Amino acid sequence: MTDQQLDLLAINTIRTLSIDAVQQAQSGHPGTPMALAPLAFTLWNRVMAFDPIDPIWPNRDRFVLSNGHASMLLWSILHLTGVRAVNAEYERLGQPSVTLDDIRHFRQLGSKAPGHPEYHLVSGVETTTGPLGQGIATSVGMAIGQKWLAEHFNRPGFDIFNYHIFAICGDGCMMEGVGAEAASIAGHLQLDNLCWIYDNNHITIEGHTKITFTEDIAARFLGYGWNVLRVGDANDIALIQNALEISRREKGRPTFIILDSHIGYGSPHRQDTPEAHGEPLGEEEVRLTKKAYGWPEDAKFLVPDGVREHFAAGIGARGAAARKKWTELFAAYRAKFPELATQIDQMQRRELPAGWDKNLPTFPADAKGTPGREASGKVLNVLAQNIPWFFGGSADLGSSNKTTLKFEGAGDFEPGSYGGKNLHFGIREHSMAAIVNGMSLSKIRAFGATFFIFSDYARPAIRLSALMELPTIFVFTHDAMGDGEDGPTHQPVEQLASLRAVPGLVVLRPGDANEVVEAYRYIMQLRHEPVVLALSRQPLPTLDRSKYAPAAGVARGAYVLADAPGGKPELILIATGSEVCLAIEAHEKLVAEGVKSRVVSMPSWDIFEHQTQEYRDSVLPPGVKARVAIEQASTFGWERYIGSTGRVIGMKTFGASAPLKELQKHFGFEPERVVEVAREVLGRK
């Protein structure tokens, strides 16, 4: 069999595995894998530097399937190339990442071939995709990551990091706003290590794209500053390979390849129809399609002799040689630059360098206090000096979020100058969060920042960070009504409750400057959990920790900050963030009245829920039913801590435009109101 015949046999194996898996599952999207099999074959077997035996090799090329509904394209490739599994501790297991049995059980419980690519589940998947546009936006973060790694670690004669990122995307990725944001910043930053391949098949679920999408996509990307190429036939692997290799050589611009394809290619009755997008072909159409491919019509999940060997001779041999060459280079690098090599080792395992928390600030008691955002800024500037690979930026709000890194040598990450630690995302919250995910997937410890109200724009990527179990950090300031005059459009009310509902996401709302420090101390030690940090705009009194409990209690999620004499309370006041000091004021008044009051600072529900039952009961004794929770946010969810007899002083409406003190009085966030409610709960009106 000639090489050309083997190429076609491998391509049709990808197609038929995808067809059979969708048909057996009676669920899925067969049309795109049928159309893009030649692209996937060419990219993996002829172009990418990727070793299937070691899919976490640091200098591998990255592949992102942004149109994740076409996941069978990826599962077929991972199976046929023999990608091996790696566990959460980065151990190479030797067993296949995706077996033929997984493909037979496509979209079924327990299969390593789920409906969309899932990073934490399947080795060889570089990012979880599904919500359209998120994959390409994340790929920009990966490209930023590679550029920074190269600038920081590479030395003359030692190109330790020189990999490329390839992302396949469809019409949905082009229409979603997050994709536009990502393309814009990628062009601005001149990320020439990035290549998007656009599956231009003219079909969406509702019909032909002409009903909604008629723009000149090439002109659009030229306007973004991309190198735009066109391949007019998705079955011409020579043209595809040429375009991909041009993208690797391009300097100063990311590359956008428009690939004209036919969805459902080879299906006599479904090709170029919306039905090929999201429906099984049907048994009869499957047979007719296989006949058109010259395939045994009744064969199912067939991998003909020679196909695996063809991939082994291509990507298998090329990837192994590239990894071997890199490993030898890295050994020499380690001998010459041992400190840098150690940093790379630590990054890859998400470890922290020795002394990472040295010089973290301690704030003295101060009635005037410090805004949470300012305390955060001071901590960030220390951490970014102690941890070389810790950096990030803000969505055009660095001066307001206080996330700008100002120490000597911090610098800016700019076009052609990629060693700086300050990323300027522009007013692009949607893509910022996805980019931060991509940086984290590159093993950089990354943060992104904006106002808390705009977390709504970042939410899809925050959710994906939790799904992927990434230690990303989202710094959100202006967490309540501190920017009072801006009014309800800028006053987050429901954001805390909604983010607390995301599984695996740690939400922290510290109550004073020292709680901010301890929050970061906790955050930096996480390896598999993303964090939302909600910080105040206005100053918060810095508590006297010789009088009140140490802020180290933040690491438990909630702790007894102030207690009744003898430690046996009859009333518990629970608060977060700016309301902690309000609870303290009310507590002092109640104690003066003879009420046995306890104040619990609860910066994180999630962390608290992971403590032992014994500890939780010690903080919130089950026998104490008189409880008042105080938070400038939606009351939703607080019933779990106050019970049926407790009360919440919170927000049941949106806010209003007025100075902060007027808002606090209007909505009842004053010591006198807390005392009044406490008396009511105790039955002492």
Short mmCIF file of C-alpha atoms in Angstrom, two decimals, residues 147-617:
data_model
loop_
_atom_site.label_atom_id
_atom_site.label_comp_id
_atom_site.label_asym_id
_atom_site.label_seq_id
_atom_site.Cartn_x
_atom_site.Cartn_y
_atom_site.Cartn_z
CA LYS A 147 5.87 33.63 24.98
CA TRP A 148 6.52 34.41 28.65
CA LEU A 149 8.15 31.03 29.28
CA ALA A 150 10.48 31.54 26.32
CA GLU A 151 11.42 35.04 27.43
CA HIS A 152 12.05 33.98 31.02
CA PHE A 153 13.76 30.62 30.53
CA ASN A 154 15.35 30.44 27.08
CA ARG A 155 19.04 31.21 26.76
CA PRO A 156 21.35 31.35 23.71
CA GLY A 157 21.60 27.81 22.40
CA PHE A 158 18.84 26.65 24.71
CA ASP A 159 15.39 27.08 23.17
CA ILE A 160 13.64 25.25 25.99
CA PHE A 161 10.21 26.61 25.09
CA ASN A 162 9.42 27.12 21.41
CA TYR A 163 6.15 25.26 20.93
CA HIS A 164 3.08 26.34 18.94
CA ILE A 165 -0.65 26.30 19.63
CA PHE A 166 -3.13 25.06 17.03
CA ALA A 167 -6.86 25.52 17.51
CA ILE A 168 -9.74 24.31 15.35
CA CYS A 169 -12.84 26.46 15.47
CA GLY A 170 -16.19 26.78 13.73
CA ASP A 171 -18.86 29.33 12.95
CA GLY A 172 -20.03 29.38 16.57
CA CYS A 173 -16.56 30.38 17.79
CA MET A 174 -16.53 33.16 15.20
CA MET A 175 -19.95 34.47 16.20
CA GLU A 176 -19.48 34.37 19.98
CA GLY A 177 -18.18 37.64 21.40
CA VAL A 178 -15.47 35.98 23.45
CA GLY A 179 -13.83 34.82 20.22
CA ALA A 180 -13.75 38.37 18.89
CA GLU A 181 -12.17 39.67 22.09
CA ALA A 182 -9.56 36.93 22.02
CA ALA A 183 -8.71 37.49 18.36
CA SER A 184 -8.33 41.20 18.98
CA ILE A 185 -5.84 40.88 21.82
CA ALA A 186 -3.92 38.07 20.07
CA GLY A 187 -3.42 40.31 17.05
CA HIS A 188 -2.38 43.23 19.24
CA LEU A 189 0.17 41.09 21.07
CA GLN A 190 1.53 39.69 17.79
CA LEU A 191 1.29 36.09 19.01
CA ASP A 192 2.95 34.39 16.06
CA ASN A 193 2.99 31.06 17.92
CA LEU A 194 -0.79 30.79 17.51
CA CYS A 195 -2.75 29.31 14.62
CA TRP A 196 -6.54 29.05 14.36
CA ILE A 197 -8.06 26.86 11.65
CA TYR A 198 -11.60 27.92 10.83
CA ASP A 199 -13.92 25.18 9.60
CA ASN A 200 -15.82 27.15 6.98
CA ASN A 201 -18.67 24.77 6.19
CA HIS A 202 -21.48 27.36 5.92
CA ILE A 203 -23.80 25.31 8.16
CA THR A 204 -25.23 25.88 11.65
CA ILE A 205 -27.98 24.03 13.49
CA GLU A 206 -30.71 26.29 12.12
CA GLY A 207 -29.55 26.17 8.52
CA HIS A 208 -27.12 27.90 6.18
CA THR A 209 -24.92 30.54 7.79
CA LYS A 210 -26.24 33.13 5.34
CA ILE A 211 -29.30 33.54 7.59
CA THR A 212 -27.14 35.13 10.30
CA PHE A 213 -23.46 35.33 9.36
CA THR A 214 -22.48 37.14 6.18
CA GLU A 215 -19.46 39.20 7.17
CA ASP A 216 -16.10 39.09 5.39
CA ILE A 217 -14.26 36.91 7.91
CA ALA A 218 -10.91 37.29 6.13
CA ALA A 219 -11.13 41.09 6.21
CA ARG A 220 -12.10 40.95 9.87
CA PHE A 221 -8.99 39.00 10.83
CA LEU A 222 -6.77 41.11 8.62
CA GLY A 223 -8.14 44.04 10.59
CA TYR A 224 -7.15 42.31 13.82
CA GLY A 225 -3.58 42.07 12.50
CA TRP A 226 -3.56 38.35 11.70
CA ASN A 227 -1.90 36.53 8.84
CA VAL A 228 -4.87 35.16 6.87
CA LEU A 229 -4.56 32.09 4.63
CA ARG A 230 -7.19 30.14 2.71
CA VAL A 231 -7.34 26.45 1.85
CA GLY A 232 -10.14 25.88 -0.61
CA ASP A 233 -10.41 22.12 -0.23
CA ALA A 234 -10.52 20.43 3.17
CA ASN A 235 -9.53 17.13 1.54
CA ASP A 236 -6.25 18.44 0.09
CA ILE A 237 -3.75 17.43 2.75
CA ALA A 238 -0.81 18.89 0.81
CA LEU A 239 -2.42 22.35 0.84
CA ILE A 240 -3.36 21.94 4.49
CA GLN A 241 0.19 20.97 5.43
CA ASN A 242 1.62 23.90 3.50
CA ALA A 243 -0.67 26.36 5.26
CA LEU A 244 0.17 24.91 8.68
CA GLU A 245 3.89 25.11 7.99
CA ILE A 246 3.54 28.71 6.82
CA SER A 247 1.89 29.47 10.15
CA ARG A 248 4.87 27.99 12.00
CA ARG A 249 7.25 30.25 10.09
CA GLU A 250 5.16 33.43 10.39
CA LYS A 251 6.75 36.19 12.46
CA GLY A 252 4.90 38.97 14.23
CA ARG A 253 1.35 37.80 13.52
CA PRO A 254 -0.93 34.96 14.58
CA THR A 255 -2.29 32.93 11.67
CA PHE A 256 -5.93 32.38 10.68
CA ILE A 257 -6.53 29.61 8.17
CA ILE A 258 -9.92 29.56 6.46
CA LEU A 259 -10.58 25.93 5.53
CA ASP A 260 -13.47 25.42 3.12
CA SER A 261 -15.12 22.13 4.02
CA HIS A 262 -18.25 20.06 3.54
CA ILE A 263 -19.98 19.05 6.75
CA GLY A 264 -20.90 15.36 6.67
CA TYR A 265 -18.45 14.78 3.81
CA GLY A 266 -19.22 11.56 1.93
CA SER A 267 -22.80 11.16 3.13
CA PRO A 268 -25.03 10.93 0.05
CA HIS A 269 -28.02 12.61 1.68
CA ARG A 270 -26.58 14.55 4.65
CA GLN A 271 -23.51 16.29 3.25
CA ASP A 272 -23.84 20.09 3.48
CA THR A 273 -27.04 19.90 5.53
CA PRO A 274 -27.85 21.04 9.09
CA GLU A 275 -28.86 17.45 9.91
CA ALA A 276 -25.21 16.38 9.61
CA HIS A 277 -24.31 18.70 12.46
CA GLY A 278 -26.01 17.20 15.48
CA GLU A 279 -27.80 13.98 14.53
CA PRO A 280 -26.68 10.39 13.91
CA LEU A 281 -26.71 9.58 10.21
CA GLY A 282 -29.04 6.59 10.60
CA GLU A 283 -28.16 2.98 9.85
CA GLU A 284 -28.92 3.13 6.12
CA GLU A 285 -27.06 6.39 5.61
CA VAL A 286 -24.09 4.98 7.53
CA ARG A 287 -23.87 2.07 5.09
CA LEU A 288 -24.18 4.37 2.07
CA THR A 289 -21.50 6.69 3.45
CA LYS A 290 -19.10 3.84 4.12
CA LYS A 291 -19.70 2.60 0.61
CA ALA A 292 -18.77 6.06 -0.69
CA TYR A 293 -15.52 5.81 1.28
CA GLY A 294 -14.82 2.34 -0.12
CA TRP A 295 -15.29 0.96 3.39
CA PRO A 296 -16.84 -2.36 4.43
CA GLU A 297 -20.47 -1.32 4.79
CA ASP A 298 -21.32 -3.47 7.80
CA ALA A 299 -18.03 -3.12 9.67
CA LYS A 300 -18.25 -1.20 12.94
CA PHE A 301 -15.40 0.47 14.84
CA LEU A 302 -12.94 -0.92 12.30
CA VAL A 303 -9.28 0.04 12.54
CA PRO A 304 -7.68 -1.58 9.49
CA ASP A 305 -4.22 -3.10 9.59
CA GLY A 306 -1.55 -0.53 8.96
CA VAL A 307 -3.40 2.52 10.33
CA ARG A 308 -1.91 2.53 13.82
CA GLU A 309 1.47 1.73 12.31
CA HIS A 310 1.10 4.69 9.94
CA PHE A 311 0.54 7.03 12.87
CA ALA A 312 3.41 5.41 14.77
CA ALA A 313 5.72 6.06 11.81
CA GLY A 314 4.50 9.65 11.65
CA ILE A 315 3.73 11.45 14.88
CA GLY A 316 5.01 8.57 16.99
CA ALA A 317 8.51 8.60 15.54
CA ARG A 318 8.70 12.34 15.00
CA GLY A 319 7.34 13.15 18.46
CA ALA A 320 9.65 10.68 20.20
CA ALA A 321 12.66 12.12 18.40
CA ALA A 322 11.66 15.70 19.25
CA ARG A 323 11.11 14.85 22.90
CA LYS A 324 14.43 12.94 23.09
CA LYS A 325 16.28 15.89 21.59
CA TRP A 326 14.58 18.27 24.04
CA THR A 327 15.31 16.01 27.02
CA GLU A 328 18.99 15.95 26.13
CA LEU A 329 18.98 19.73 25.68
CA PHE A 330 17.25 20.18 29.04
CA ALA A 331 19.83 18.00 30.77
CA ALA A 332 22.58 20.28 29.48
CA TYR A 333 20.46 23.30 30.45
CA ARG A 334 20.07 21.94 33.98
CA ALA A 335 23.83 21.61 34.30
CA LYS A 336 24.38 25.19 33.17
CA PHE A 337 21.31 26.88 34.67
CA PRO A 338 20.29 24.75 37.67
CA GLU A 339 18.12 27.41 39.32
CA LEU A 340 16.07 27.96 36.18
CA ALA A 341 15.71 24.21 35.64
CA THR A 342 14.43 23.84 39.20
CA GLN A 343 11.87 26.56 38.53
CA ILE A 344 10.64 24.64 35.47
CA ASP A 345 10.35 21.46 37.53
CA GLN A 346 8.37 23.26 40.22
CA MET A 347 6.08 24.92 37.70
CA GLN A 348 5.28 21.64 35.97
CA ARG A 349 4.18 20.10 39.27
CA ARG A 350 2.40 23.24 40.49
CA GLU A 351 4.76 23.52 43.44
CA LEU A 352 5.96 26.72 45.11
CA PRO A 353 9.57 27.88 45.53
CA ALA A 354 11.18 28.03 48.95
CA GLY A 355 10.39 31.30 50.72
CA TRP A 356 7.38 32.03 48.53
CA ASP A 357 5.54 33.69 51.45
CA LYS A 358 8.46 35.64 52.93
CA ASN A 359 7.89 39.33 53.58
CA LEU A 360 4.12 39.13 53.31
CA PRO A 361 2.80 42.25 55.03
CA THR A 362 1.25 42.39 58.46
CA PHE A 363 -1.11 45.29 59.04
CA PRO A 364 -1.25 46.99 62.47
CA ALA A 365 -4.58 47.72 64.12
CA ASP A 366 -6.10 50.80 62.57
CA ALA A 367 -9.62 52.14 63.06
CA LYS A 368 -9.44 53.98 59.75
CA GLY A 369 -8.22 50.85 58.05
CA THR A 370 -7.20 49.81 54.56
CA PRO A 371 -9.31 48.95 51.51
CA GLY A 372 -9.27 45.27 50.66
CA ARG A 373 -8.04 46.09 47.16
CA GLU A 374 -5.04 48.03 48.52
CA ALA A 375 -4.06 45.24 50.89
CA SER A 376 -4.36 42.85 47.95
CA GLY A 377 -2.11 45.03 45.81
CA LYS A 378 0.62 44.96 48.44
CA VAL A 379 0.40 41.19 48.72
CA LEU A 380 0.45 40.70 44.95
CA ASN A 381 3.63 42.76 44.66
CA VAL A 382 5.35 40.56 47.23
CA LEU A 383 4.15 37.26 45.77
CA ALA A 384 5.14 38.22 42.23
CA GLN A 385 8.70 38.82 43.42
CA ASN A 386 8.88 35.61 45.43
CA ILE A 387 7.30 33.39 42.76
CA PRO A 388 8.87 34.03 39.34
CA TRP A 389 5.98 32.49 37.38
CA PHE A 390 3.23 34.34 39.25
CA PHE A 391 1.72 37.24 37.31
CA GLY A 392 -1.40 38.55 35.62
CA GLY A 393 -3.34 41.71 35.05
CA SER A 394 -6.63 43.54 34.86
CA ALA A 395 -9.31 44.31 32.31
CA ASP A 396 -8.31 47.97 32.00
CA LEU A 397 -8.77 48.52 35.73
CA GLY A 398 -5.29 47.89 37.13
CA SER A 399 -5.12 51.25 38.88
CA SER A 400 -8.54 50.68 40.45
CA ASN A 401 -8.20 46.96 41.19
CA LYS A 402 -4.72 47.74 42.59
CA THR A 403 -3.32 44.75 40.72
CA THR A 404 -0.50 46.60 38.94
CA LEU A 405 2.88 45.12 39.84
CA LYS A 406 5.15 48.06 40.57
CA PHE A 407 8.38 46.57 41.87
CA GLU A 408 11.58 47.18 39.95
CA GLY A 409 11.77 44.94 36.89
CA ALA A 410 8.10 43.95 36.91
CA GLY A 411 7.57 45.38 33.46
CA ASP A 412 4.71 44.99 30.98
CA PHE A 413 3.88 42.07 28.72
CA GLU A 414 3.85 43.82 25.35
CA PRO A 415 4.08 43.01 21.64
CA GLY A 416 7.59 41.77 20.97
CA SER A 417 8.58 42.12 24.63
CA TYR A 418 7.13 39.19 26.49
CA GLY A 419 9.01 39.10 29.78
CA GLY A 420 6.90 41.58 31.72
CA LYS A 421 4.57 40.61 34.53
CA ASN A 422 1.80 43.14 33.95
CA LEU A 423 -0.75 41.95 31.42
CA HIS A 424 -3.07 44.58 30.03
CA PHE A 425 -6.19 42.73 28.90
CA GLY A 426 -8.09 45.80 27.79
CA ILE A 427 -11.84 45.96 28.34
CA ARG A 428 -12.26 42.28 27.55
CA GLU A 429 -13.54 40.52 30.67
CA HIS A 430 -14.96 37.58 28.70
CA SER A 431 -11.67 36.65 27.10
CA MET A 432 -9.54 37.73 30.07
CA ALA A 433 -10.89 34.91 32.22
CA ALA A 434 -10.40 32.35 29.45
CA ILE A 435 -6.88 33.66 28.80
CA VAL A 436 -6.07 33.27 32.49
CA ASN A 437 -7.22 29.64 32.17
CA GLY A 438 -4.89 29.18 29.19
CA MET A 439 -1.98 30.62 31.14
CA SER A 440 -2.75 28.28 34.03
CA LEU A 441 -2.84 25.35 31.62
CA SER A 442 0.68 26.47 30.65
CA LYS A 443 1.57 26.03 34.35
CA ILE A 444 1.89 29.76 34.99
CA ARG A 445 0.25 30.89 38.23
CA ALA A 446 -2.03 33.50 36.74
CA PHE A 447 -4.55 36.03 37.95
CA GLY A 448 -7.07 38.27 36.23
CA ALA A 449 -8.94 41.21 37.73
CA THR A 450 -11.96 43.45 37.27
CA PHE A 451 -14.89 44.82 39.27
CA PHE A 452 -16.95 42.13 40.99
CA ILE A 453 -20.08 43.08 39.05
CA PHE A 454 -18.29 42.16 35.80
CA SER A 455 -17.69 38.64 37.02
CA ASP A 456 -20.90 38.01 35.09
CA TYR A 457 -18.91 38.53 31.90
CA ALA A 458 -16.17 36.19 33.09
CA ARG A 459 -18.50 33.49 34.42
CA PRO A 460 -18.24 30.91 31.57
CA ALA A 461 -14.47 30.73 31.93
CA ILE A 462 -14.66 30.70 35.73
CA ARG A 463 -16.99 27.71 35.50
CA LEU A 464 -14.59 25.97 33.12
CA SER A 465 -11.67 26.62 35.48
CA ALA A 466 -13.62 24.77 38.16
CA LEU A 467 -14.42 21.94 35.75
CA MET A 468 -10.74 21.68 34.84
CA GLU A 469 -9.62 21.97 38.46
CA LEU A 470 -7.18 24.79 37.65
CA PRO A 471 -5.64 26.98 40.38
CA THR A 472 -6.62 30.19 38.62
CA ILE A 473 -7.13 33.38 40.62
CA PHE A 474 -9.84 35.93 39.89
CA VAL A 475 -9.37 39.17 41.82
CA PHE A 476 -12.64 41.09 41.97
CA THR A 477 -12.84 44.47 43.68
CA HIS A 478 -15.75 46.82 44.46
CA ASP A 479 -17.42 43.85 46.08
CA ALA A 480 -20.56 45.51 47.48
CA MET A 481 -21.87 49.08 47.70
CA GLY A 482 -18.55 50.81 48.26
CA ASP A 483 -18.85 52.62 44.93
CA GLY A 484 -22.28 53.86 45.99
CA GLU A 485 -22.83 56.70 43.56
CA ASP A 486 -22.39 54.39 40.56
CA GLY A 487 -25.68 52.82 41.50
CA PRO A 488 -27.19 49.35 41.09
CA THR A 489 -25.56 48.61 37.74
CA HIS A 490 -22.21 48.55 39.54
CA GLN A 491 -23.30 47.10 42.88
CA PRO A 492 -22.97 43.29 42.97
CA VAL A 493 -25.94 41.78 44.77
CA GLU A 494 -26.41 38.24 43.46
CA GLN A 495 -22.81 37.54 42.41
CA LEU A 496 -21.62 36.03 45.70
CA ALA A 497 -24.50 33.58 45.88
CA SER A 498 -24.21 32.58 42.24
CA LEU A 499 -20.46 31.97 42.41
CA ARG A 500 -20.78 30.06 45.68
CA ALA A 501 -23.04 27.70 43.73
CA VAL A 502 -20.23 26.68 41.35
CA PRO A 503 -18.86 23.26 42.43
CA GLY A 504 -15.14 23.29 43.18
CA LEU A 505 -14.81 27.08 43.15
CA VAL A 506 -13.42 28.71 46.29
CA VAL A 507 -15.05 32.08 46.97
CA LEU A 508 -13.29 34.28 49.54
CA ARG A 509 -14.52 37.60 50.91
CA PRO A 510 -12.00 38.76 53.55
CA GLY A 511 -13.00 41.18 56.30
CA ASP A 512 -9.87 43.26 56.84
CA ALA A 513 -6.33 43.70 55.51
CA ASN A 514 -4.88 40.81 57.51
CA GLU A 515 -7.64 38.51 56.32
CA VAL A 516 -6.63 39.49 52.78
CA VAL A 517 -3.05 38.39 53.51
CA GLU A 518 -4.20 35.07 54.94
CA ALA A 519 -6.56 34.56 52.02
CA TYR A 520 -3.62 34.78 49.62
CA ARG A 521 -1.56 32.50 51.85
CA TYR A 522 -4.31 29.90 51.51
CA ILE A 523 -4.88 30.50 47.80
CA MET A 524 -1.28 30.09 46.74
CA GLN A 525 -1.08 26.58 48.18
CA LEU A 526 -4.01 25.32 46.10
CA ARG A 527 -3.17 23.08 43.16
CA HIS A 528 -6.55 22.05 41.77
CA GLU A 529 -9.08 24.70 42.81
CA PRO A 530 -9.79 28.09 41.26
CA VAL A 531 -10.50 31.07 43.51
CA VAL A 532 -12.68 34.14 43.39
CA LEU A 533 -11.43 36.85 45.74
CA ALA A 534 -14.03 39.57 46.47
CA LEU A 535 -12.40 42.72 47.84
CA SER A 536 -13.65 46.06 49.09
CA ARG A 537 -13.17 49.42 47.43
CA GLN A 538 -13.56 51.36 50.69
CA PRO A 539 -11.28 51.17 53.75
CA LEU A 540 -12.09 48.44 56.26
CA PRO A 541 -10.95 48.90 59.87
CA THR A 542 -7.94 46.72 60.59
CA LEU A 543 -8.84 44.69 63.65
CA ASP A 544 -6.67 44.55 66.74
CA ARG A 545 -5.58 40.92 66.67
CA SER A 546 -4.36 41.10 70.27
CA LYS A 547 -8.01 41.57 71.20
CA TYR A 548 -9.60 39.45 68.51
CA ALA A 549 -8.65 36.05 67.06
CA PRO A 550 -5.76 35.77 64.59
CA ALA A 551 -6.57 36.18 60.90
CA ALA A 552 -5.01 32.77 60.27
CA GLY A 553 -8.52 31.44 60.90
CA VAL A 554 -9.24 32.33 57.25
CA ALA A 555 -7.63 29.00 56.31
CA ARG A 556 -10.59 27.25 57.98
CA GLY A 557 -13.18 29.23 56.03
CA ALA A 558 -14.85 30.55 59.19
CA TYR A 559 -13.58 31.14 62.70
CA VAL A 560 -14.60 32.62 66.03
CA LEU A 561 -13.39 36.20 65.85
CA ALA A 562 -14.86 37.48 69.11
CA ASP A 563 -16.61 35.49 71.79
CA ALA A 564 -18.86 35.73 74.78
CA PRO A 565 -17.24 35.52 78.20
CA GLY A 566 -16.54 31.86 78.93
CA GLY A 567 -17.00 30.91 75.28
CA LYS A 568 -20.63 29.90 75.69
CA PRO A 569 -22.68 32.19 73.45
CA GLU A 570 -26.43 32.62 73.32
CA LEU A 571 -26.25 34.57 70.06
CA ILE A 572 -24.01 34.23 67.00
CA LEU A 573 -23.36 37.06 64.56
CA ILE A 574 -21.94 35.79 61.24
CA ALA A 575 -20.46 38.17 58.71
CA THR A 576 -18.19 38.39 55.68
CA GLY A 577 -16.09 41.16 54.15
CA SER A 578 -16.95 44.73 55.03
CA GLU A 579 -19.70 43.56 57.37
CA VAL A 580 -17.27 41.83 59.76
CA CYS A 581 -16.41 45.11 61.48
CA LEU A 582 -20.10 45.96 61.57
CA ALA A 583 -20.71 42.70 63.41
CA ILE A 584 -17.91 43.56 65.85
CA GLU A 585 -19.47 46.95 66.59
CA ALA A 586 -22.84 45.34 67.23
CA HIS A 587 -21.20 42.64 69.34
CA GLU A 588 -19.57 45.20 71.61
CA LYS A 589 -22.93 46.90 72.15
CA LEU A 590 -24.65 43.60 72.87
CA VAL A 591 -21.97 42.47 75.31
CA ALA A 592 -22.35 45.79 77.13
CA GLU A 593 -26.05 44.95 77.46
CA GLY A 594 -25.18 41.58 78.97
CA VAL A 595 -25.87 39.53 75.83
CA LYS A 596 -23.51 36.56 75.39
CA SER A 597 -22.63 37.29 71.81
CA ARG A 598 -20.17 35.57 69.45
CA VAL A 599 -18.86 36.96 66.17
CA VAL A 600 -17.91 34.52 63.42
CA SER A 601 -15.96 35.79 60.44
CA MET A 602 -16.88 33.56 57.49
CA PRO A 603 -14.80 34.60 54.48
CA SER A 604 -15.44 31.32 52.62
CA TRP A 605 -18.41 28.98 52.76
CA ASP A 606 -16.59 26.47 50.59
CA ILE A 607 -13.51 26.19 52.78
CA PHE A 608 -15.67 25.98 55.89
CA GLU A 609 -17.74 23.16 54.41
CA HIS A 610 -14.56 21.13 53.92
CA GLN A 611 -13.68 21.26 57.63
CA THR A 612 -14.52 18.46 60.02
CA GLN A 613 -17.96 18.36 61.56
CA GLU A 614 -16.31 18.76 64.95
CA TYR A 615 -14.67 22.02 63.92
CA ARG A 616 -17.82 23.38 62.26
CA ASP A 617 -19.83 22.62 65.39
#
